[in-house]
């Protein structure tokens, strides 16, 4: 049941992230966090499972560390 719930939740997270992008926001999924501390901060019960954390915000036009690099879509997308 735990594996099923993690996979199903991950798919819901993907939909959330795609929806955020559609509204002009960027997201970043993160796993490997300290679930015990997260549960304590959010006042969740011990039996709660943490699938991932997702940060969200507006993209900086200049990029985080410098100018953003974008490859031409034709390199990665081929219509068939």
Short mmCIF file of C-alpha atoms in Angstrom, two decimals:
data_model
loop_
_atom_site.label_atom_id
_atom_site.label_comp_id
_atom_site.label_asym_id
_atom_site.label_seq_id
_atom_site.Cartn_x
_atom_site.Cartn_y
_atom_site.Cartn_z
CA UNK A 1 0.00 0.00 0.00
CA UNK A 2 2.87 2.39 0.79
CA UNK A 3 4.44 1.99 -2.67
CA UNK A 4 1.07 2.51 -4.36
CA UNK A 5 0.35 5.65 -2.34
CA UNK A 6 3.81 7.10 -3.07
CA UNK A 7 3.43 6.52 -6.83
CA UNK A 8 -0.10 7.91 -6.91
CA UNK A 9 0.93 10.97 -4.92
CA UNK A 10 3.92 11.54 -7.22
CA UNK A 11 1.54 11.63 -10.21
CA UNK A 12 -0.64 14.19 -8.41
CA UNK A 13 2.50 16.23 -7.70
CA UNK A 14 3.36 16.14 -11.39
CA UNK A 15 -0.09 17.49 -12.28
CA UNK A 16 0.31 20.22 -9.67
CA UNK A 17 3.70 21.21 -11.10
CA UNK A 18 2.37 21.29 -14.68
CA UNK A 19 -0.59 23.40 -13.55
CA UNK A 20 1.71 25.83 -11.76
CA UNK A 21 3.79 26.20 -14.94
CA UNK A 22 0.61 26.89 -16.94
CA UNK A 23 -0.06 29.81 -14.58
CA UNK A 24 3.48 31.19 -14.96
CA UNK A 25 5.10 29.70 -11.86
CA UNK A 26 8.08 27.37 -11.63
CA UNK A 27 8.41 24.48 -9.21
CA UNK A 28 11.16 22.23 -7.90
CA UNK A 29 10.41 18.79 -6.43
CA UNK A 30 12.62 17.70 -3.55
CA UNK A 31 12.92 14.34 -1.83
CA UNK A 32 15.36 13.01 0.72
CA UNK A 33 14.17 15.45 3.35
CA UNK A 34 13.94 14.84 7.08
CA UNK A 35 10.37 13.53 7.20
CA UNK A 36 10.33 13.43 11.01
CA UNK A 37 11.04 17.17 11.19
CA UNK A 38 8.59 17.97 8.39
CA UNK A 39 5.82 16.06 10.17
CA UNK A 40 6.61 17.91 13.40
CA UNK A 41 6.60 21.34 11.69
CA UNK A 42 3.32 20.59 9.89
CA UNK A 43 1.83 18.87 12.96
CA UNK A 44 1.18 15.66 11.01
CA UNK A 45 0.64 12.29 12.70
CA UNK A 46 3.56 9.85 12.92
CA UNK A 47 1.93 7.48 10.43
CA UNK A 48 1.79 10.20 7.73
CA UNK A 49 4.03 9.61 4.72
CA UNK A 50 5.98 12.42 3.03
CA UNK A 51 6.34 11.83 -0.71
CA UNK A 52 8.18 15.05 -1.57
CA UNK A 53 8.32 18.76 -0.92
CA UNK A 54 7.70 21.19 -3.77
CA UNK A 55 8.99 24.73 -3.85
CA UNK A 56 7.19 27.22 -6.11
CA UNK A 57 7.83 30.75 -7.26
CA UNK A 58 8.30 33.16 -10.12
CA UNK A 59 11.26 32.66 -12.42
CA UNK A 60 13.96 35.34 -12.49
CA UNK A 61 14.23 36.54 -16.08
CA UNK A 62 17.99 36.92 -15.80
CA UNK A 63 18.49 33.42 -14.42
CA UNK A 64 19.71 32.50 -10.97
CA UNK A 65 23.46 32.57 -11.57
CA UNK A 66 23.59 34.27 -14.93
CA UNK A 67 21.86 34.42 -18.28
CA UNK A 68 19.53 31.47 -18.91
CA UNK A 69 20.60 29.05 -21.60
CA UNK A 70 17.82 27.66 -23.78
CA UNK A 71 18.41 25.05 -26.46
CA UNK A 72 16.44 25.09 -29.69
CA UNK A 73 13.34 22.89 -29.31
CA UNK A 74 14.16 21.20 -32.64
CA UNK A 75 17.04 19.42 -30.94
CA UNK A 76 14.71 17.63 -28.52
CA UNK A 77 11.28 17.54 -30.18
CA UNK A 78 10.47 15.55 -33.31
CA UNK A 79 6.92 15.44 -34.60
CA UNK A 80 5.88 12.13 -36.11
#
